[in-house]
Amino acid sequence: MMKVSVCIPAYKQVAYLQRLLDSLLIQTFKDFEVVITDDSPDNSVELCVQQYLQRLPVRYYRNEPARGMPGNWNTALDLAKGEYIKIMHDDDWFATPSALDLLVQALDDHPQHDFAYAAYYNYYLDNGTTKLMTSPAYFRKAFQKDPVNVLHDNLVGPPSVMIHRNKPAYRYDEKVRWTVDVDFYIRLLQSQPGFTYIAEPLLYVGMGKEQITEEVHGVREVYIPEYFYLLQKTGNGHFKSILVYDFFWRLLRNMKIRDVEDIRQAGFNGPLPVVTTYVLNWQRRIPFLRKGPVSKLWMSLSFLFAPGK
């Protein structure tokens, strides 16, 4: 068995894919395969891949019909033969020649962990600027204590920044798009607690308006059904954490949810978290509630008396 399957779910972005494949060519770690699953409506990706067949151990698959996100991700994972899986979105790439080596080493050195992730750079495609993204100690401590705390702020990052062991249980929930990464992290760590963090930035993550996540950013009819579905899966016990409670408070506030009917109209018809009406009642007491210190103070006060703690 080879060590790593680098799984690339591709869709049309040939120039970005070339940049990723070029970054793989210079990796010092060589015991890997490249699995490319293609959702494109044309053969542009296939033609691009043909240029690398003599230089990289590539296996290419065209999805017919297209599977969409994250179905295309799961297709790549299903085809992976490596001991470890390193998923890479086609607009992301490795920052250094030793990046893959360090990610593999993180799992090799910690056999009790199934999951490792690294710091990274956001690369803004419109102007070429970068921003260093790290995972601070307070977050890692909270994430370790309860993976559901990642809801408060996803300081892991997108899937391209992590590596995990190849197990059939580790697949993405195809019912969601916006919450697909945090849902995956929660389920993976609930199955096998513990992770390794690499403070050195090892990847660039492309940030652009053409991304699917940008299409659904801030859309109530996406956020409410997906987050409530995720909360339904994780259960009510996690609201004992002020980080999860604060996330839920901000979700209702930012999506301008005033009552249960707003949640239903947004598209979620399942059981509601036990704190839903309680939080809504507290938020209605201050009709001018906005982001900032007042909201944070009011949230903290309400948390002290929240049900189910």
PDB file of C-alpha atoms in Angstrom:
ATOM      1  CA  MET A   1       0.000   0.000   0.000  1.00  0.00           C
ATOM      2  CA  MET A   2       1.243   3.455  -0.849  1.00  0.00           C
ATOM      3  CA  LYS A   3       1.375   6.020   1.911  1.00  0.00           C
ATOM      4  CA  VAL A   4      -0.806   8.889   0.674  1.00  0.00           C
ATOM      5  CA  SER A   5      -3.640   9.457  -1.753  1.00  0.00           C
ATOM      6  CA  VAL A   6      -3.763  13.092  -2.821  1.00  0.00           C
ATOM      7  CA  CYS A   7      -7.430  13.435  -3.751  1.00  0.00           C
ATOM      8  CA  ILE A   8      -8.346  16.311  -6.071  1.00  0.00           C
ATOM      9  CA  PRO A   9     -12.044  16.868  -6.854  1.00  0.00           C
ATOM     10  CA  ALA A  10     -11.798  19.033  -9.973  1.00  0.00           C
ATOM     11  CA  TYR A  11     -14.196  21.317 -11.816  1.00  0.00           C
ATOM     12  CA  LYS A  12     -13.118  23.290 -14.900  1.00  0.00           C
ATOM     13  CA  GLN A  13     -10.421  25.412 -13.229  1.00  0.00           C
ATOM     14  CA  VAL A  14      -7.523  24.233 -15.381  1.00  0.00           C
ATOM     15  CA  ALA A  15      -5.062  27.047 -14.572  1.00  0.00           C
ATOM     16  CA  TYR A  16      -5.536  26.483 -10.830  1.00  0.00           C
ATOM     17  CA  LEU A  17      -5.248  22.713 -11.232  1.00  0.00           C
ATOM     18  CA  GLN A  18      -1.945  23.150 -13.072  1.00  0.00           C
ATOM     19  CA  ARG A  19      -0.610  25.228 -10.192  1.00  0.00           C
ATOM     20  CA  LEU A  20      -1.578  22.489  -7.728  1.00  0.00           C
ATOM     21  CA  LEU A  21      -0.040  19.716  -9.826  1.00  0.00           C
ATOM     22  CA  ASP A  22       3.142  21.757 -10.253  1.00  0.00           C
ATOM     23  CA  SER A  23       3.366  22.080  -6.467  1.00  0.00           C
ATOM     24  CA  LEU A  24       3.069  18.295  -6.198  1.00  0.00           C
ATOM     25  CA  LEU A  25       5.935  17.797  -8.647  1.00  0.00           C
ATOM     26  CA  ILE A  26       8.384  19.474  -6.268  1.00  0.00           C
ATOM     27  CA  GLN A  27       7.350  17.661  -3.075  1.00  0.00           C
ATOM     28  CA  THR A  28      10.209  15.932  -1.301  1.00  0.00           C
ATOM     29  CA  PHE A  29       7.833  13.193  -0.167  1.00  0.00           C
ATOM     30  CA  LYS A  30       7.249  10.828  -3.100  1.00  0.00           C
ATOM     31  CA  ASP A  31       5.177   7.888  -1.818  1.00  0.00           C
ATOM     32  CA  PHE A  32       1.834   9.162  -3.066  1.00  0.00           C
ATOM     33  CA  GLU A  33      -0.754   8.750  -5.785  1.00  0.00           C
ATOM     34  CA  VAL A  34      -2.914  11.511  -7.269  1.00  0.00           C
ATOM     35  CA  VAL A  35      -6.627  10.749  -7.646  1.00  0.00           C
ATOM     36  CA  ILE A  36      -8.468  13.326  -9.770  1.00  0.00           C
ATOM     37  CA  THR A  37     -12.241  13.104 -10.012  1.00  0.00           C
ATOM     38  CA  ASP A  38     -13.711  15.472 -12.567  1.00  0.00           C
ATOM     39  CA  ASP A  39     -17.147  17.081 -12.493  1.00  0.00           C
ATOM     40  CA  SER A  40     -16.472  19.356 -15.483  1.00  0.00           C
ATOM     41  CA  PRO A  41     -18.958  19.588 -18.365  1.00  0.00           C
ATOM     42  CA  ASP A  42     -16.095  19.437 -20.894  1.00  0.00           C
ATOM     43  CA  ASN A  43     -12.722  17.702 -21.328  1.00  0.00           C
ATOM     44  CA  SER A  44     -10.527  20.652 -20.278  1.00  0.00           C
ATOM     45  CA  VAL A  45      -9.422  19.009 -17.032  1.00  0.00           C
ATOM     46  CA  GLU A  46      -8.741  15.702 -18.760  1.00  0.00           C
ATOM     47  CA  LEU A  47      -6.517  17.420 -21.325  1.00  0.00           C
ATOM     48  CA  CYS A  48      -4.655  19.182 -18.530  1.00  0.00           C
ATOM     49  CA  VAL A  49      -4.096  15.924 -16.637  1.00  0.00           C
ATOM     50  CA  GLN A  50      -2.668  14.232 -19.735  1.00  0.00           C
ATOM     51  CA  GLN A  51       0.289  16.628 -19.560  1.00  0.00           C
ATOM     52  CA  TYR A  52       1.265  15.177 -16.166  1.00  0.00           C
ATOM     53  CA  LEU A  53       0.819  11.442 -16.741  1.00  0.00           C
ATOM     54  CA  GLN A  54       4.546  10.881 -17.243  1.00  0.00           C
ATOM     55  CA  ARG A  55       5.549  13.037 -14.281  1.00  0.00           C
ATOM     56  CA  LEU A  56       3.027  12.160 -11.575  1.00  0.00           C
ATOM     57  CA  PRO A  57       1.283   8.901 -10.543  1.00  0.00           C
ATOM     58  CA  VAL A  58      -2.156  10.147 -11.614  1.00  0.00           C
ATOM     59  CA  ARG A  59      -5.441   8.283 -11.800  1.00  0.00           C
ATOM     60  CA  TYR A  60      -8.157  10.309 -13.551  1.00  0.00           C
ATOM     61  CA  TYR A  61     -11.923   9.689 -13.380  1.00  0.00           C
ATOM     62  CA  ARG A  62     -14.698  11.597 -15.109  1.00  0.00           C
ATOM     63  CA  ASN A  63     -18.006  11.676 -13.221  1.00  0.00           C
ATOM     64  CA  GLU A  64     -20.981  11.042 -15.500  1.00  0.00           C
ATOM     65  CA  PRO A  65     -23.245  12.552 -14.438  1.00  0.00           C
ATOM     66  CA  ALA A  66     -21.504  15.173 -12.345  1.00  0.00           C
ATOM     67  CA  ARG A  67     -21.793  14.497  -8.607  1.00  0.00           C
ATOM     68  CA  GLY A  68     -21.549  18.038  -7.295  1.00  0.00           C
ATOM     69  CA  MET A  69     -20.012  19.157  -4.037  1.00  0.00           C
ATOM     70  CA  PRO A  70     -19.358  17.200  -1.823  1.00  0.00           C
ATOM     71  CA  GLY A  71     -20.304  14.106  -3.827  1.00  0.00           C
ATOM     72  CA  ASN A  72     -17.248  14.632  -5.998  1.00  0.00           C
ATOM     73  CA  TRP A  73     -15.094  14.741  -2.851  1.00  0.00           C
ATOM     74  CA  ASN A  74     -16.458  11.389  -1.701  1.00  0.00           C
ATOM     75  CA  THR A  75     -15.868   9.869  -5.118  1.00  0.00           C
ATOM     76  CA  ALA A  76     -12.176  10.716  -4.807  1.00  0.00           C
ATOM     77  CA  LEU A  77     -12.013   9.301  -1.276  1.00  0.00           C
ATOM     78  CA  ASP A  78     -13.766   6.111  -2.350  1.00  0.00           C
ATOM     79  CA  LEU A  79     -11.120   5.560  -5.035  1.00  0.00           C
ATOM     80  CA  ALA A  80      -8.151   6.319  -2.779  1.00  0.00           C
ATOM     81  CA  LYS A  81      -5.719   3.431  -2.142  1.00  0.00           C
ATOM     82  CA  GLY A  82      -3.324   5.189   0.228  1.00  0.00           C
ATOM     83  CA  GLU A  83      -2.957   4.722   3.968  1.00  0.00           C
ATOM     84  CA  TYR A  84      -3.557   8.452   4.399  1.00  0.00           C
ATOM     85  CA  ILE A  85      -5.853  10.795   2.499  1.00  0.00           C
ATOM     86  CA  LYS A  86      -4.806  14.323   1.608  1.00  0.00           C
ATOM     87  CA  ILE A  87      -7.721  16.063  -0.068  1.00  0.00           C
ATOM     88  CA  MET A  88      -6.822  19.142  -2.106  1.00  0.00           C
ATOM     89  CA  HIS A  89      -9.324  21.440  -3.762  1.00  0.00           C
ATOM     90  CA  ASP A  90      -8.177  22.362  -7.239  1.00  0.00           C
ATOM     91  CA  ASP A  91      -7.695  26.066  -6.441  1.00  0.00           C
ATOM     92  CA  ASP A  92      -5.410  25.312  -3.461  1.00  0.00           C
ATOM     93  CA  TRP A  93      -1.748  24.262  -3.528  1.00  0.00           C
ATOM     94  CA  PHE A  94       1.248  23.276  -1.401  1.00  0.00           C
ATOM     95  CA  ALA A  95       3.269  26.209  -0.078  1.00  0.00           C
ATOM     96  CA  THR A  96       6.629  24.455   0.337  1.00  0.00           C
ATOM     97  CA  PRO A  97       8.395  21.360  -1.069  1.00  0.00           C
ATOM     98  CA  SER A  98       8.334  19.771   2.398  1.00  0.00           C
ATOM     99  CA  ALA A  99       4.604  20.391   3.016  1.00  0.00           C
ATOM    100  CA  LEU A 100       3.350  16.883   2.255  1.00  0.00           C
ATOM    101  CA  ASP A 101       6.272  15.346   4.152  1.00  0.00           C
ATOM    102  CA  LEU A 102       5.405  17.330   7.287  1.00  0.00           C
ATOM    103  CA  LEU A 103       1.723  16.435   7.081  1.00  0.00           C
ATOM    104  CA  VAL A 104       2.549  12.734   6.747  1.00  0.00           C
ATOM    105  CA  GLN A 105       5.013  12.973   9.620  1.00  0.00           C
ATOM    106  CA  ALA A 106       2.295  14.473  11.839  1.00  0.00           C
ATOM    107  CA  LEU A 107       0.269  11.252  11.554  1.00  0.00           C
ATOM    108  CA  ASP A 108       3.277   8.948  11.587  1.00  0.00           C
ATOM    109  CA  ASP A 109       4.502  10.485  14.854  1.00  0.00           C
ATOM    110  CA  HIS A 110       1.059  10.306  16.494  1.00  0.00           C
ATOM    111  CA  PRO A 111      -0.466   6.888  15.747  1.00  0.00           C
ATOM    112  CA  GLN A 112      -3.227   7.590  18.283  1.00  0.00           C
ATOM    113  CA  HIS A 113      -4.528  10.402  16.046  1.00  0.00           C
ATOM    114  CA  ASP A 114      -6.439  10.006  12.791  1.00  0.00           C
ATOM    115  CA  PHE A 115      -6.387  13.704  11.933  1.00  0.00           C
ATOM    116  CA  ALA A 116      -3.809  16.470  11.521  1.00  0.00           C
ATOM    117  CA  TYR A 117      -3.980  19.979  10.119  1.00  0.00           C
ATOM    118  CA  ALA A 118      -1.677  22.911   9.490  1.00  0.00           C
ATOM    119  CA  ALA A 119      -1.581  26.672   9.413  1.00  0.00           C
ATOM    120  CA  TYR A 120      -2.054  28.103   5.923  1.00  0.00           C
ATOM    121  CA  TYR A 121      -2.266  31.224   3.804  1.00  0.00           C
ATOM    122  CA  ASN A 122      -5.473  32.547   2.337  1.00  0.00           C
ATOM    123  CA  TYR A 123      -4.622  33.654  -1.192  1.00  0.00           C
ATOM    124  CA  TYR A 124      -7.048  36.220  -2.597  1.00  0.00           C
ATOM    125  CA  LEU A 125      -7.400  35.452  -6.283  1.00  0.00           C
ATOM    126  CA  ASP A 126      -8.659  38.906  -7.269  1.00  0.00           C
ATOM    127  CA  ASN A 127      -5.551  40.803  -6.128  1.00  0.00           C
ATOM    128  CA  GLY A 128      -2.887  38.228  -5.253  1.00  0.00           C
ATOM    129  CA  THR A 129      -2.589  39.197  -1.581  1.00  0.00           C
ATOM    130  CA  THR A 130      -2.163  36.658   1.197  1.00  0.00           C
ATOM    131  CA  LYS A 131      -3.195  36.364   4.847  1.00  0.00           C
ATOM    132  CA  LEU A 132      -1.682  33.963   7.366  1.00  0.00           C
ATOM    133  CA  MET A 133      -4.313  31.776   9.036  1.00  0.00           C
ATOM    134  CA  THR A 134      -3.435  30.013  12.288  1.00  0.00           C
ATOM    135  CA  SER A 135      -5.234  27.913  14.869  1.00  0.00           C
ATOM    136  CA  PRO A 136      -4.651  29.558  18.281  1.00  0.00           C
ATOM    137  CA  ALA A 137      -4.097  27.599  21.476  1.00  0.00           C
ATOM    138  CA  TYR A 138      -7.456  28.508  23.041  1.00  0.00           C
ATOM    139  CA  PHE A 139      -9.277  27.118  20.025  1.00  0.00           C
ATOM    140  CA  ARG A 140      -7.229  23.919  19.916  1.00  0.00           C
ATOM    141  CA  LYS A 141      -7.950  23.337  23.599  1.00  0.00           C
ATOM    142  CA  ALA A 142     -11.694  23.842  23.095  1.00  0.00           C
ATOM    143  CA  PHE A 143     -11.681  21.745  19.905  1.00  0.00           C
ATOM    144  CA  GLN A 144      -9.919  18.945  21.763  1.00  0.00           C
ATOM    145  CA  LYS A 145     -12.381  19.116  24.656  1.00  0.00           C
ATOM    146  CA  ASP A 146     -15.431  18.956  22.388  1.00  0.00           C
ATOM    147  CA  PRO A 147     -15.178  18.928  18.573  1.00  0.00           C
ATOM    148  CA  VAL A 148     -18.589  20.654  18.330  1.00  0.00           C
ATOM    149  CA  ASN A 149     -16.850  23.817  19.574  1.00  0.00           C
ATOM    150  CA  VAL A 150     -15.573  24.233  16.010  1.00  0.00           C
ATOM    151  CA  LEU A 151     -19.003  25.731  15.301  1.00  0.00           C
ATOM    152  CA  HIS A 152     -18.024  28.827  17.255  1.00  0.00           C
ATOM    153  CA  ASP A 153     -15.351  29.643  14.687  1.00  0.00           C
ATOM    154  CA  ASN A 154     -13.870  27.212  12.185  1.00  0.00           C
ATOM    155  CA  LEU A 155     -10.216  27.823  12.973  1.00  0.00           C
ATOM    156  CA  VAL A 156      -9.243  24.515  11.419  1.00  0.00           C
ATOM    157  CA  GLY A 157      -9.855  25.869   7.945  1.00  0.00           C
ATOM    158  CA  PRO A 158     -11.037  24.260   4.708  1.00  0.00           C
ATOM    159  CA  PRO A 159     -10.431  20.563   3.981  1.00  0.00           C
ATOM    160  CA  SER A 160      -7.247  21.203   2.003  1.00  0.00           C
ATOM    161  CA  VAL A 161      -5.335  22.076   5.193  1.00  0.00           C
ATOM    162  CA  MET A 162      -5.733  18.647   6.782  1.00  0.00           C
ATOM    163  CA  ILE A 163      -4.713  15.013   6.357  1.00  0.00           C
ATOM    164  CA  HIS A 164      -6.457  11.957   7.810  1.00  0.00           C
ATOM    165  CA  ARG A 165      -6.236   8.199   7.871  1.00  0.00           C
ATOM    166  CA  ASN A 166      -8.080   6.349   5.146  1.00  0.00           C
ATOM    167  CA  LYS A 167     -11.107   4.783   6.813  1.00  0.00           C
ATOM    168  CA  PRO A 168     -14.484   4.085   5.162  1.00  0.00           C
ATOM    169  CA  ALA A 169     -16.317   5.993   7.906  1.00  0.00           C
ATOM    170  CA  TYR A 170     -14.554   9.234   7.035  1.00  0.00           C
ATOM    171  CA  ARG A 171     -16.765  10.638   4.301  1.00  0.00           C
ATOM    172  CA  TYR A 172     -18.522  13.965   3.740  1.00  0.00           C
ATOM    173  CA  ASP A 173     -22.243  14.398   4.352  1.00  0.00           C
ATOM    174  CA  GLU A 174     -23.751  14.988   0.914  1.00  0.00           C
ATOM    175  CA  LYS A 175     -26.865  16.605   2.378  1.00  0.00           C
ATOM    176  CA  VAL A 176     -24.986  19.842   3.099  1.00  0.00           C
ATOM    177  CA  ARG A 177     -22.652  22.284   1.355  1.00  0.00           C
ATOM    178  CA  TRP A 178     -21.914  25.228   3.649  1.00  0.00           C
ATOM    179  CA  THR A 179     -21.332  23.157   6.809  1.00  0.00           C
ATOM    180  CA  VAL A 180     -19.701  20.189   5.097  1.00  0.00           C
ATOM    181  CA  ASP A 181     -16.212  20.762   6.509  1.00  0.00           C
ATOM    182  CA  VAL A 182     -17.150  21.421  10.145  1.00  0.00           C
ATOM    183  CA  ASP A 183     -19.569  18.489  10.059  1.00  0.00           C
ATOM    184  CA  PHE A 184     -16.716  16.269   8.840  1.00  0.00           C
ATOM    185  CA  TYR A 185     -14.300  17.489  11.544  1.00  0.00           C
ATOM    186  CA  ILE A 186     -16.864  16.939  14.288  1.00  0.00           C
ATOM    187  CA  ARG A 187     -17.719  13.400  13.212  1.00  0.00           C
ATOM    188  CA  LEU A 188     -14.092  12.423  12.631  1.00  0.00           C
ATOM    189  CA  LEU A 189     -12.958  13.576  16.081  1.00  0.00           C
ATOM    190  CA  GLN A 190     -16.001  12.122  17.801  1.00  0.00           C
ATOM    191  CA  SER A 191     -15.056   8.795  16.225  1.00  0.00           C
ATOM    192  CA  GLN A 192     -11.346   9.068  17.067  1.00  0.00           C
ATOM    193  CA  PRO A 193     -10.514  11.875  19.537  1.00  0.00           C
ATOM    194  CA  GLY A 194      -7.279  13.788  19.265  1.00  0.00           C
ATOM    195  CA  PHE A 195      -5.418  15.612  16.526  1.00  0.00           C
ATOM    196  CA  THR A 196      -2.038  17.068  15.654  1.00  0.00           C
ATOM    197  CA  TYR A 197      -1.560  20.702  14.683  1.00  0.00           C
ATOM    198  CA  ILE A 198       1.344  22.012  12.588  1.00  0.00           C
ATOM    199  CA  ALA A 199       2.071  25.690  13.258  1.00  0.00           C
ATOM    200  CA  GLU A 200       4.070  26.144  10.046  1.00  0.00           C
ATOM    201  CA  PRO A 201       1.909  27.330   7.105  1.00  0.00           C
ATOM    202  CA  LEU A 202       2.033  24.527   4.553  1.00  0.00           C
ATOM    203  CA  LEU A 203      -0.656  25.440   2.021  1.00  0.00           C
ATOM    204  CA  TYR A 204      -2.218  28.235   0.045  1.00  0.00           C
ATOM    205  CA  VAL A 205      -6.010  28.330  -0.066  1.00  0.00           C
ATOM    206  CA  GLY A 206      -7.520  30.153  -3.019  1.00  0.00           C
ATOM    207  CA  MET A 207     -10.215  32.656  -2.092  1.00  0.00           C
ATOM    208  CA  GLY A 208     -12.473  33.909  -4.884  1.00  0.00           C
ATOM    209  CA  LYS A 209     -16.032  34.827  -5.731  1.00  0.00           C
ATOM    210  CA  GLU A 210     -16.352  31.858  -8.095  1.00  0.00           C
ATOM    211  CA  GLN A 211     -16.243  29.397  -5.213  1.00  0.00           C
ATOM    212  CA  ILE A 212     -19.426  27.531  -4.346  1.00  0.00           C
ATOM    213  CA  THR A 213     -19.151  28.590  -0.706  1.00  0.00           C
ATOM    214  CA  GLU A 214     -19.280  32.225  -1.790  1.00  0.00           C
ATOM    215  CA  GLU A 215     -22.569  31.580  -3.571  1.00  0.00           C
ATOM    216  CA  VAL A 216     -24.256  30.498  -0.338  1.00  0.00           C
ATOM    217  CA  HIS A 217     -22.494  32.810   2.126  1.00  0.00           C
ATOM    218  CA  GLY A 218     -25.003  34.510   4.400  1.00  0.00           C
ATOM    219  CA  VAL A 219     -28.071  32.977   2.710  1.00  0.00           C
ATOM    220  CA  ARG A 220     -30.708  32.263   5.352  1.00  0.00           C
ATOM    221  CA  GLU A 221     -32.237  29.396   3.355  1.00  0.00           C
ATOM    222  CA  VAL A 222     -28.824  27.697   3.400  1.00  0.00           C
ATOM    223  CA  TYR A 223     -27.525  28.565   6.850  1.00  0.00           C
ATOM    224  CA  ILE A 224     -30.636  27.730   8.864  1.00  0.00           C
ATOM    225  CA  PRO A 225     -31.433  24.268   7.417  1.00  0.00           C
ATOM    226  CA  GLU A 226     -27.782  23.186   7.379  1.00  0.00           C
ATOM    227  CA  TYR A 227     -26.779  24.394  10.836  1.00  0.00           C
ATOM    228  CA  PHE A 228     -29.984  23.145  12.463  1.00  0.00           C
ATOM    229  CA  TYR A 229     -29.498  19.796  10.738  1.00  0.00           C
ATOM    230  CA  LEU A 230     -25.940  19.631  12.083  1.00  0.00           C
ATOM    231  CA  LEU A 231     -27.092  20.598  15.586  1.00  0.00           C
ATOM    232  CA  GLN A 232     -29.770  17.915  15.387  1.00  0.00           C
ATOM    233  CA  LYS A 233     -27.062  15.340  14.656  1.00  0.00           C
ATOM    234  CA  THR A 234     -24.791  16.476  17.492  1.00  0.00           C
ATOM    235  CA  GLY A 235     -27.492  16.696  20.197  1.00  0.00           C
ATOM    236  CA  ASN A 236     -28.433  19.179  22.902  1.00  0.00           C
ATOM    237  CA  GLY A 237     -25.673  18.356  25.380  1.00  0.00           C
ATOM    238  CA  HIS A 238     -23.169  20.589  23.593  1.00  0.00           C
ATOM    239  CA  PHE A 239     -25.078  23.737  24.549  1.00  0.00           C
ATOM    240  CA  LYS A 240     -23.413  23.420  27.945  1.00  0.00           C
ATOM    241  CA  SER A 241     -20.432  24.970  26.185  1.00  0.00           C
ATOM    242  CA  ILE A 242     -20.638  28.755  26.003  1.00  0.00           C
ATOM    243  CA  LEU A 243     -18.836  28.574  22.656  1.00  0.00           C
ATOM    244  CA  VAL A 244     -21.611  26.485  21.090  1.00  0.00           C
ATOM    245  CA  TYR A 245     -24.265  28.599  22.817  1.00  0.00           C
ATOM    246  CA  ASP A 246     -22.633  31.795  21.512  1.00  0.00           C
ATOM    247  CA  PHE A 247     -22.520  30.347  17.996  1.00  0.00           C
ATOM    248  CA  PHE A 248     -26.239  29.577  18.168  1.00  0.00           C
ATOM    249  CA  TRP A 249     -27.001  33.036  19.551  1.00  0.00           C
ATOM    250  CA  ARG A 250     -25.128  34.682  16.674  1.00  0.00           C
ATOM    251  CA  LEU A 251     -26.749  32.403  14.103  1.00  0.00           C
ATOM    252  CA  LEU A 252     -30.273  33.434  15.108  1.00  0.00           C
ATOM    253  CA  ARG A 253     -29.283  37.087  15.461  1.00  0.00           C
ATOM    254  CA  ASN A 254     -27.385  37.381  12.175  1.00  0.00           C
ATOM    255  CA  MET A 255     -30.020  35.501  10.179  1.00  0.00           C
ATOM    256  CA  LYS A 256     -32.700  37.780  11.697  1.00  0.00           C
ATOM    257  CA  ILE A 257     -34.676  34.878  13.135  1.00  0.00           C
ATOM    258  CA  ARG A 258     -37.428  36.314  15.331  1.00  0.00           C
ATOM    259  CA  ASP A 259     -39.592  33.249  15.968  1.00  0.00           C
ATOM    260  CA  VAL A 260     -39.916  29.551  15.185  1.00  0.00           C
ATOM    261  CA  GLU A 261     -41.934  30.301  12.072  1.00  0.00           C
ATOM    262  CA  ASP A 262     -38.891  32.068  10.576  1.00  0.00           C
ATOM    263  CA  ILE A 263     -36.901  28.858  11.028  1.00  0.00           C
ATOM    264  CA  ARG A 264     -39.595  26.817   9.307  1.00  0.00           C
ATOM    265  CA  GLN A 265     -39.859  29.282   6.442  1.00  0.00           C
ATOM    266  CA  ALA A 266     -36.079  29.105   5.983  1.00  0.00           C
ATOM    267  CA  GLY A 267     -36.466  25.399   5.273  1.00  0.00           C
ATOM    268  CA  PHE A 268     -35.816  23.454   8.478  1.00  0.00           C
ATOM    269  CA  ASN A 269     -38.682  21.241   9.652  1.00  0.00           C
ATOM    270  CA  GLY A 270     -36.941  18.954  12.125  1.00  0.00           C
ATOM    271  CA  PRO A 271     -36.752  19.033  15.929  1.00  0.00           C
ATOM    272  CA  LEU A 272     -35.342  22.290  17.302  1.00  0.00           C
ATOM    273  CA  PRO A 273     -32.495  22.615  19.806  1.00  0.00           C
ATOM    274  CA  VAL A 274     -33.795  22.800  23.351  1.00  0.00           C
ATOM    275  CA  VAL A 275     -32.543  26.387  23.775  1.00  0.00           C
ATOM    276  CA  THR A 276     -34.222  27.789  20.650  1.00  0.00           C
ATOM    277  CA  THR A 277     -37.266  29.513  22.129  1.00  0.00           C
ATOM    278  CA  TYR A 278     -35.251  30.512  25.186  1.00  0.00           C
ATOM    279  CA  VAL A 279     -32.643  32.341  23.061  1.00  0.00           C
ATOM    280  CA  LEU A 280     -35.315  33.949  20.885  1.00  0.00           C
ATOM    281  CA  ASN A 281     -37.117  35.249  23.981  1.00  0.00           C
ATOM    282  CA  TRP A 282     -33.919  36.807  25.309  1.00  0.00           C
ATOM    283  CA  GLN A 283     -33.122  38.427  21.972  1.00  0.00           C
ATOM    284  CA  ARG A 284     -36.615  39.891  21.701  1.00  0.00           C
ATOM    285  CA  ARG A 285     -36.111  41.722  24.992  1.00  0.00           C
ATOM    286  CA  ILE A 286     -33.636  44.022  23.245  1.00  0.00           C
ATOM    287  CA  PRO A 287     -35.143  44.686  19.819  1.00  0.00           C
ATOM    288  CA  PHE A 288     -32.150  46.812  18.733  1.00  0.00           C
ATOM    289  CA  LEU A 289     -29.698  43.983  19.461  1.00  0.00           C
ATOM    290  CA  ARG A 290     -26.674  44.213  17.180  1.00  0.00           C
ATOM    291  CA  LYS A 291     -23.173  42.838  16.973  1.00  0.00           C
ATOM    292  CA  GLY A 292     -20.711  43.997  19.586  1.00  0.00           C
ATOM    293  CA  PRO A 293     -20.314  44.291  23.366  1.00  0.00           C
ATOM    294  CA  VAL A 294     -24.027  44.673  24.148  1.00  0.00           C
ATOM    295  CA  SER A 295     -24.930  41.475  22.329  1.00  0.00           C
ATOM    296  CA  LYS A 296     -21.998  39.601  23.886  1.00  0.00           C
ATOM    297  CA  LEU A 297     -22.915  40.746  27.388  1.00  0.00           C
ATOM    298  CA  TRP A 298     -26.602  39.889  26.907  1.00  0.00           C
ATOM    299  CA  MET A 299     -25.662  36.485  25.492  1.00  0.00           C
ATOM    300  CA  SER A 300     -23.369  35.747  28.455  1.00  0.00           C
ATOM    301  CA  LEU A 301     -26.077  36.707  30.940  1.00  0.00           C
ATOM    302  CA  SER A 302     -28.660  34.520  29.232  1.00  0.00           C
ATOM    303  CA  PHE A 303     -26.216  31.592  29.188  1.00  0.00           C
ATOM    304  CA  LEU A 304     -26.128  31.563  32.986  1.00  0.00           C
ATOM    305  CA  PHE A 305     -29.824  30.603  33.108  1.00  0.00           C
ATOM    306  CA  ALA A 306     -30.084  28.550  29.927  1.00  0.00           C
ATOM    307  CA  PRO A 307     -32.068  25.279  30.132  1.00  0.00           C
ATOM    308  CA  GLY A 308     -30.311  21.925  29.978  1.00  0.00           C
ATOM    309  CA  LYS A 309     -27.049  23.036  31.595  1.00  0.00           C
TER     310      LYS A 309
END
